[in-house]
Amino acid sequence: MATVCYRPEGLEQLESQTNFNKSELQVLYRGFKNECPSGVVNEDTFKQIYSQFFPHGDASMYAHYLFNAFDAAQSGSVKFEDFVAALSVLLRGTIHEKLRWAFNLYDINKDGNINKEEMMNIVKAIYDMMGKYTYPVVKEDAPKQHVEVFFQKMDKNKDGVVTLDEFIESCQEDDNIMRSLQLFENVM
């Protein structure tokens, strides 16, 4: 029985929809097909690939949230187009596009707000991913403290949720966040 392989849209269309040129898209596609011969990646495969980057921790929950952010259509699989669209934003998007993408990652239930539970889930997933052997050693209550600081800074109107506008405004006021958003601009 033959395996059905997914083929992406034409490169010209992807080139017009992303910030990559044709030769960059070809390189990305070869790499994607190397890891995902069927042309699509499901969540389990995504978790396996992602966990290789964090051998001392448990990356499964963070990979789950990241997968959901890449799977814009919420179809349960990430096609090459989804992958390239996300990379295009993360590597070459405007500050606003990058912040919107990050907000979408944190807005787990997709209601347009980030609440403390969602932020706690993401922060705990990041701490789990980094592993128990970090230096300096992470205190047990560090995730909770991180979330409290986040909300003090970002929940401008103190209503218990962070909106997209509050998120973008707060991030743009923070020099460290702005510098981190520019780290990957010259990749590829």
PDB file of C-alpha atoms in Angstrom:
ATOM      1  CA  MET A   1       0.000   0.000   0.000  1.00  0.00           C
ATOM      2  CA  ALA A   2       1.480   3.351  -1.047  1.00  0.00           C
ATOM      3  CA  THR A   3       1.915   6.216   1.375  1.00  0.00           C
ATOM      4  CA  VAL A   4       0.049   9.337   0.369  1.00  0.00           C
ATOM      5  CA  CYS A   5       2.402  12.299   0.369  1.00  0.00           C
ATOM      6  CA  TYR A   6       1.314  15.873   0.685  1.00  0.00           C
ATOM      7  CA  ARG A   7       2.696  18.358  -1.833  1.00  0.00           C
ATOM      8  CA  PRO A   8       2.776  22.053  -0.949  1.00  0.00           C
ATOM      9  CA  GLU A   9       1.341  24.947  -2.916  1.00  0.00           C
ATOM     10  CA  GLY A  10       3.500  26.335  -5.704  1.00  0.00           C
ATOM     11  CA  LEU A  11       6.694  28.053  -4.628  1.00  0.00           C
ATOM     12  CA  GLU A  12       5.639  31.259  -6.363  1.00  0.00           C
ATOM     13  CA  GLN A  13       2.544  31.452  -4.181  1.00  0.00           C
ATOM     14  CA  LEU A  14       4.556  30.782  -1.009  1.00  0.00           C
ATOM     15  CA  GLU A  15       7.114  33.351  -2.089  1.00  0.00           C
ATOM     16  CA  SER A  16       4.356  35.973  -2.378  1.00  0.00           C
ATOM     17  CA  GLN A  17       2.864  35.001   1.008  1.00  0.00           C
ATOM     18  CA  THR A  18       6.119  34.892   3.015  1.00  0.00           C
ATOM     19  CA  ASN A  19       9.353  36.800   3.450  1.00  0.00           C
ATOM     20  CA  PHE A  20      11.419  34.055   1.772  1.00  0.00           C
ATOM     21  CA  ASN A  21      12.686  33.870  -1.794  1.00  0.00           C
ATOM     22  CA  LYS A  22      12.400  30.809  -4.022  1.00  0.00           C
ATOM     23  CA  SER A  23      15.845  29.351  -3.258  1.00  0.00           C
ATOM     24  CA  GLU A  24      15.301  29.772   0.510  1.00  0.00           C
ATOM     25  CA  LEU A  25      11.937  28.027   0.229  1.00  0.00           C
ATOM     26  CA  GLN A  26      13.577  25.152  -1.657  1.00  0.00           C
ATOM     27  CA  VAL A  27      16.169  24.715   1.124  1.00  0.00           C
ATOM     28  CA  LEU A  28      13.466  24.847   3.794  1.00  0.00           C
ATOM     29  CA  TYR A  29      11.339  22.338   1.887  1.00  0.00           C
ATOM     30  CA  ARG A  30      14.226  19.863   1.561  1.00  0.00           C
ATOM     31  CA  GLY A  31      14.834  20.073   5.306  1.00  0.00           C
ATOM     32  CA  PHE A  32      11.134  19.710   6.079  1.00  0.00           C
ATOM     33  CA  LYS A  33      10.780  16.682   3.787  1.00  0.00           C
ATOM     34  CA  ASN A  34      13.905  15.140   5.331  1.00  0.00           C
ATOM     35  CA  GLU A  35      12.304  15.252   8.792  1.00  0.00           C
ATOM     36  CA  CYS A  36       8.741  14.659   7.562  1.00  0.00           C
ATOM     37  CA  PRO A  37       8.796  12.520   4.395  1.00  0.00           C
ATOM     38  CA  SER A  38       4.994  12.529   4.130  1.00  0.00           C
ATOM     39  CA  GLY A  39       5.004  16.312   3.810  1.00  0.00           C
ATOM     40  CA  VAL A  40       3.034  16.889   7.015  1.00  0.00           C
ATOM     41  CA  VAL A  41       3.947  16.568  10.665  1.00  0.00           C
ATOM     42  CA  ASN A  42       1.572  15.477  13.408  1.00  0.00           C
ATOM     43  CA  GLU A  43       1.912  16.531  17.022  1.00  0.00           C
ATOM     44  CA  ASP A  44       3.723  13.384  18.198  1.00  0.00           C
ATOM     45  CA  THR A  45       6.377  13.710  15.496  1.00  0.00           C
ATOM     46  CA  PHE A  46       6.703  17.432  16.233  1.00  0.00           C
ATOM     47  CA  LYS A  47       7.266  16.634  19.922  1.00  0.00           C
ATOM     48  CA  GLN A  48       9.928  14.032  19.049  1.00  0.00           C
ATOM     49  CA  ILE A  49      11.801  16.467  16.828  1.00  0.00           C
ATOM     50  CA  TYR A  50      11.514  19.348  19.303  1.00  0.00           C
ATOM     51  CA  SER A  51      12.557  17.281  22.334  1.00  0.00           C
ATOM     52  CA  GLN A  52      15.932  16.551  20.698  1.00  0.00           C
ATOM     53  CA  PHE A  53      16.877  20.188  21.368  1.00  0.00           C
ATOM     54  CA  PHE A  54      16.213  19.810  25.120  1.00  0.00           C
ATOM     55  CA  PRO A  55      17.677  16.447  26.184  1.00  0.00           C
ATOM     56  CA  HIS A  56      17.845  17.347  29.911  1.00  0.00           C
ATOM     57  CA  GLY A  57      14.239  18.414  30.255  1.00  0.00           C
ATOM     58  CA  ASP A  58      10.710  17.459  29.280  1.00  0.00           C
ATOM     59  CA  ALA A  59       9.775  19.513  26.214  1.00  0.00           C
ATOM     60  CA  SER A  60       6.471  17.721  25.536  1.00  0.00           C
ATOM     61  CA  MET A  61       4.086  20.366  26.937  1.00  0.00           C
ATOM     62  CA  TYR A  62       5.920  23.323  25.412  1.00  0.00           C
ATOM     63  CA  ALA A  63       6.094  21.440  22.099  1.00  0.00           C
ATOM     64  CA  HIS A  64       2.318  20.896  22.380  1.00  0.00           C
ATOM     65  CA  TYR A  65       1.705  24.655  22.731  1.00  0.00           C
ATOM     66  CA  LEU A  66       4.200  25.446  19.982  1.00  0.00           C
ATOM     67  CA  PHE A  67       2.604  22.864  17.672  1.00  0.00           C
ATOM     68  CA  ASN A  68      -0.800  24.487  18.225  1.00  0.00           C
ATOM     69  CA  ALA A  69       0.663  27.878  17.308  1.00  0.00           C
ATOM     70  CA  PHE A  70       2.170  26.427  14.094  1.00  0.00           C
ATOM     71  CA  ASP A  71      -1.102  24.616  13.289  1.00  0.00           C
ATOM     72  CA  ALA A  72      -2.988  27.802  12.466  1.00  0.00           C
ATOM     73  CA  ALA A  73      -5.950  25.906  10.972  1.00  0.00           C
ATOM     74  CA  GLN A  74      -6.155  23.673  14.085  1.00  0.00           C
ATOM     75  CA  SER A  75      -6.208  20.639  11.765  1.00  0.00           C
ATOM     76  CA  GLY A  76      -3.990  18.422  13.920  1.00  0.00           C
ATOM     77  CA  SER A  77      -1.118  18.543  11.483  1.00  0.00           C
ATOM     78  CA  VAL A  78       1.409  21.085  10.279  1.00  0.00           C
ATOM     79  CA  LYS A  79       1.910  21.327   6.532  1.00  0.00           C
ATOM     80  CA  PHE A  80       4.960  22.903   4.950  1.00  0.00           C
ATOM     81  CA  GLU A  81       2.940  26.073   4.284  1.00  0.00           C
ATOM     82  CA  ASP A  82       2.079  26.376   8.004  1.00  0.00           C
ATOM     83  CA  PHE A  83       5.704  25.836   8.951  1.00  0.00           C
ATOM     84  CA  VAL A  84       7.014  28.410   6.465  1.00  0.00           C
ATOM     85  CA  ALA A  85       4.363  30.987   7.385  1.00  0.00           C
ATOM     86  CA  ALA A  86       5.352  30.774  11.059  1.00  0.00           C
ATOM     87  CA  LEU A  87       9.086  30.864  10.291  1.00  0.00           C
ATOM     88  CA  SER A  88       8.542  33.844   8.017  1.00  0.00           C
ATOM     89  CA  VAL A  89       6.938  35.780  10.869  1.00  0.00           C
ATOM     90  CA  LEU A  90       9.445  34.645  13.501  1.00  0.00           C
ATOM     91  CA  LEU A  91      12.549  35.261  11.412  1.00  0.00           C
ATOM     92  CA  ARG A  92      11.565  38.131   9.151  1.00  0.00           C
ATOM     93  CA  GLY A  93       8.258  39.531  10.309  1.00  0.00           C
ATOM     94  CA  THR A  94       7.672  42.996  11.649  1.00  0.00           C
ATOM     95  CA  ILE A  95       7.812  43.557  15.405  1.00  0.00           C
ATOM     96  CA  HIS A  96       4.011  43.696  15.430  1.00  0.00           C
ATOM     97  CA  GLU A  97       3.720  40.367  13.527  1.00  0.00           C
ATOM     98  CA  LYS A  98       6.171  38.663  15.902  1.00  0.00           C
ATOM     99  CA  LEU A  99       4.345  39.939  18.965  1.00  0.00           C
ATOM    100  CA  ARG A 100       0.978  38.853  17.557  1.00  0.00           C
ATOM    101  CA  TRP A 101       2.428  35.361  16.919  1.00  0.00           C
ATOM    102  CA  ALA A 102       3.836  35.185  20.472  1.00  0.00           C
ATOM    103  CA  PHE A 103       0.485  36.329  21.880  1.00  0.00           C
ATOM    104  CA  ASN A 104      -1.230  33.558  19.922  1.00  0.00           C
ATOM    105  CA  LEU A 105       1.170  31.033  21.470  1.00  0.00           C
ATOM    106  CA  TYR A 106       0.290  32.194  25.008  1.00  0.00           C
ATOM    107  CA  ASP A 107      -3.453  32.484  24.315  1.00  0.00           C
ATOM    108  CA  ILE A 108      -3.995  28.748  24.701  1.00  0.00           C
ATOM    109  CA  ASN A 109      -7.813  28.789  24.568  1.00  0.00           C
ATOM    110  CA  LYS A 110      -7.836  31.315  21.673  1.00  0.00           C
ATOM    111  CA  ASP A 111     -10.305  33.675  23.373  1.00  0.00           C
ATOM    112  CA  GLY A 112      -8.236  36.777  22.575  1.00  0.00           C
ATOM    113  CA  ASN A 113      -6.859  37.172  26.109  1.00  0.00           C
ATOM    114  CA  ILE A 114      -4.062  35.663  28.165  1.00  0.00           C
ATOM    115  CA  ASN A 115      -5.187  34.735  31.673  1.00  0.00           C
ATOM    116  CA  LYS A 116      -2.979  33.700  34.597  1.00  0.00           C
ATOM    117  CA  GLU A 117      -3.734  29.996  34.137  1.00  0.00           C
ATOM    118  CA  GLU A 118      -2.655  30.082  30.484  1.00  0.00           C
ATOM    119  CA  MET A 119       0.516  31.977  31.340  1.00  0.00           C
ATOM    120  CA  MET A 120       1.244  29.575  34.218  1.00  0.00           C
ATOM    121  CA  ASN A 121       0.834  26.593  31.861  1.00  0.00           C
ATOM    122  CA  ILE A 122       3.290  28.098  29.355  1.00  0.00           C
ATOM    123  CA  VAL A 123       5.814  29.164  31.994  1.00  0.00           C
ATOM    124  CA  LYS A 124       5.716  25.751  33.705  1.00  0.00           C
ATOM    125  CA  ALA A 125       6.191  24.090  30.316  1.00  0.00           C
ATOM    126  CA  ILE A 126       9.257  26.267  29.694  1.00  0.00           C
ATOM    127  CA  TYR A 127      10.726  25.428  33.108  1.00  0.00           C
ATOM    128  CA  ASP A 128      10.033  21.690  32.508  1.00  0.00           C
ATOM    129  CA  MET A 129      11.688  21.939  29.099  1.00  0.00           C
ATOM    130  CA  MET A 130      14.837  23.509  30.554  1.00  0.00           C
ATOM    131  CA  GLY A 131      15.159  20.636  32.993  1.00  0.00           C
ATOM    132  CA  LYS A 132      16.064  20.254  36.635  1.00  0.00           C
ATOM    133  CA  TYR A 133      19.765  20.906  36.104  1.00  0.00           C
ATOM    134  CA  THR A 134      19.661  24.617  35.352  1.00  0.00           C
ATOM    135  CA  TYR A 135      22.134  27.019  36.878  1.00  0.00           C
ATOM    136  CA  PRO A 136      21.360  28.799  39.028  1.00  0.00           C
ATOM    137  CA  VAL A 137      18.945  26.239  40.452  1.00  0.00           C
ATOM    138  CA  VAL A 138      15.326  27.220  39.875  1.00  0.00           C
ATOM    139  CA  LYS A 139      13.219  27.673  43.000  1.00  0.00           C
ATOM    140  CA  GLU A 140       9.959  25.739  43.261  1.00  0.00           C
ATOM    141  CA  ASP A 141       7.824  28.906  43.178  1.00  0.00           C
ATOM    142  CA  ALA A 142       9.727  30.513  40.261  1.00  0.00           C
ATOM    143  CA  PRO A 143       6.963  29.901  37.672  1.00  0.00           C
ATOM    144  CA  LYS A 144       4.344  31.542  39.913  1.00  0.00           C
ATOM    145  CA  GLN A 145       6.637  34.533  40.542  1.00  0.00           C
ATOM    146  CA  HIS A 146       7.320  34.823  36.806  1.00  0.00           C
ATOM    147  CA  VAL A 147       3.577  34.921  36.072  1.00  0.00           C
ATOM    148  CA  GLU A 148       2.954  37.541  38.780  1.00  0.00           C
ATOM    149  CA  VAL A 149       5.682  39.802  37.358  1.00  0.00           C
ATOM    150  CA  PHE A 150       4.268  39.288  33.856  1.00  0.00           C
ATOM    151  CA  PHE A 151       0.783  40.362  34.956  1.00  0.00           C
ATOM    152  CA  GLN A 152       2.028  43.333  36.987  1.00  0.00           C
ATOM    153  CA  LYS A 153       3.795  44.596  33.893  1.00  0.00           C
ATOM    154  CA  MET A 154       1.301  43.694  31.174  1.00  0.00           C
ATOM    155  CA  ASP A 155      -2.198  43.800  32.664  1.00  0.00           C
ATOM    156  CA  LYS A 156      -2.464  47.569  32.262  1.00  0.00           C
ATOM    157  CA  ASN A 157      -6.081  47.894  33.408  1.00  0.00           C
ATOM    158  CA  LYS A 158      -5.742  45.235  36.163  1.00  0.00           C
ATOM    159  CA  ASP A 159      -8.749  43.199  34.986  1.00  0.00           C
ATOM    160  CA  GLY A 160      -6.973  39.840  35.351  1.00  0.00           C
ATOM    161  CA  VAL A 161      -6.346  39.237  31.644  1.00  0.00           C
ATOM    162  CA  VAL A 162      -3.848  40.563  29.120  1.00  0.00           C
ATOM    163  CA  THR A 163      -5.289  41.625  25.775  1.00  0.00           C
ATOM    164  CA  LEU A 164      -3.364  41.694  22.504  1.00  0.00           C
ATOM    165  CA  ASP A 165      -3.101  45.490  22.725  1.00  0.00           C
ATOM    166  CA  GLU A 166      -1.788  45.365  26.312  1.00  0.00           C
ATOM    167  CA  PHE A 167       0.670  42.638  25.320  1.00  0.00           C
ATOM    168  CA  ILE A 168       2.023  44.554  22.322  1.00  0.00           C
ATOM    169  CA  GLU A 169       2.238  47.855  24.221  1.00  0.00           C
ATOM    170  CA  SER A 170       4.044  46.246  27.192  1.00  0.00           C
ATOM    171  CA  CYS A 171       6.472  44.330  24.996  1.00  0.00           C
ATOM    172  CA  GLN A 172       7.328  47.434  23.002  1.00  0.00           C
ATOM    173  CA  GLU A 173       8.138  49.247  26.268  1.00  0.00           C
ATOM    174  CA  ASP A 174      10.582  46.510  27.315  1.00  0.00           C
ATOM    175  CA  ASP A 175      14.070  46.812  25.807  1.00  0.00           C
ATOM    176  CA  ASN A 176      14.980  43.180  26.606  1.00  0.00           C
ATOM    177  CA  ILE A 177      11.929  41.840  24.785  1.00  0.00           C
ATOM    178  CA  MET A 178      12.559  44.106  21.820  1.00  0.00           C
ATOM    179  CA  ARG A 179      16.191  42.951  21.581  1.00  0.00           C
ATOM    180  CA  SER A 180      15.176  39.282  21.795  1.00  0.00           C
ATOM    181  CA  LEU A 181      12.702  39.756  18.928  1.00  0.00           C
ATOM    182  CA  GLN A 182      15.573  40.920  16.730  1.00  0.00           C
ATOM    183  CA  LEU A 183      17.909  38.007  17.516  1.00  0.00           C
ATOM    184  CA  PHE A 184      16.959  35.895  14.522  1.00  0.00           C
ATOM    185  CA  GLU A 185      16.539  38.590  11.892  1.00  0.00           C
ATOM    186  CA  ASN A 186      19.707  37.619  10.019  1.00  0.00           C
ATOM    187  CA  VAL A 187      19.188  33.851  10.125  1.00  0.00           C
ATOM    188  CA  MET A 188      19.170  32.272   6.645  1.00  0.00           C
TER     189      MET A 188
END
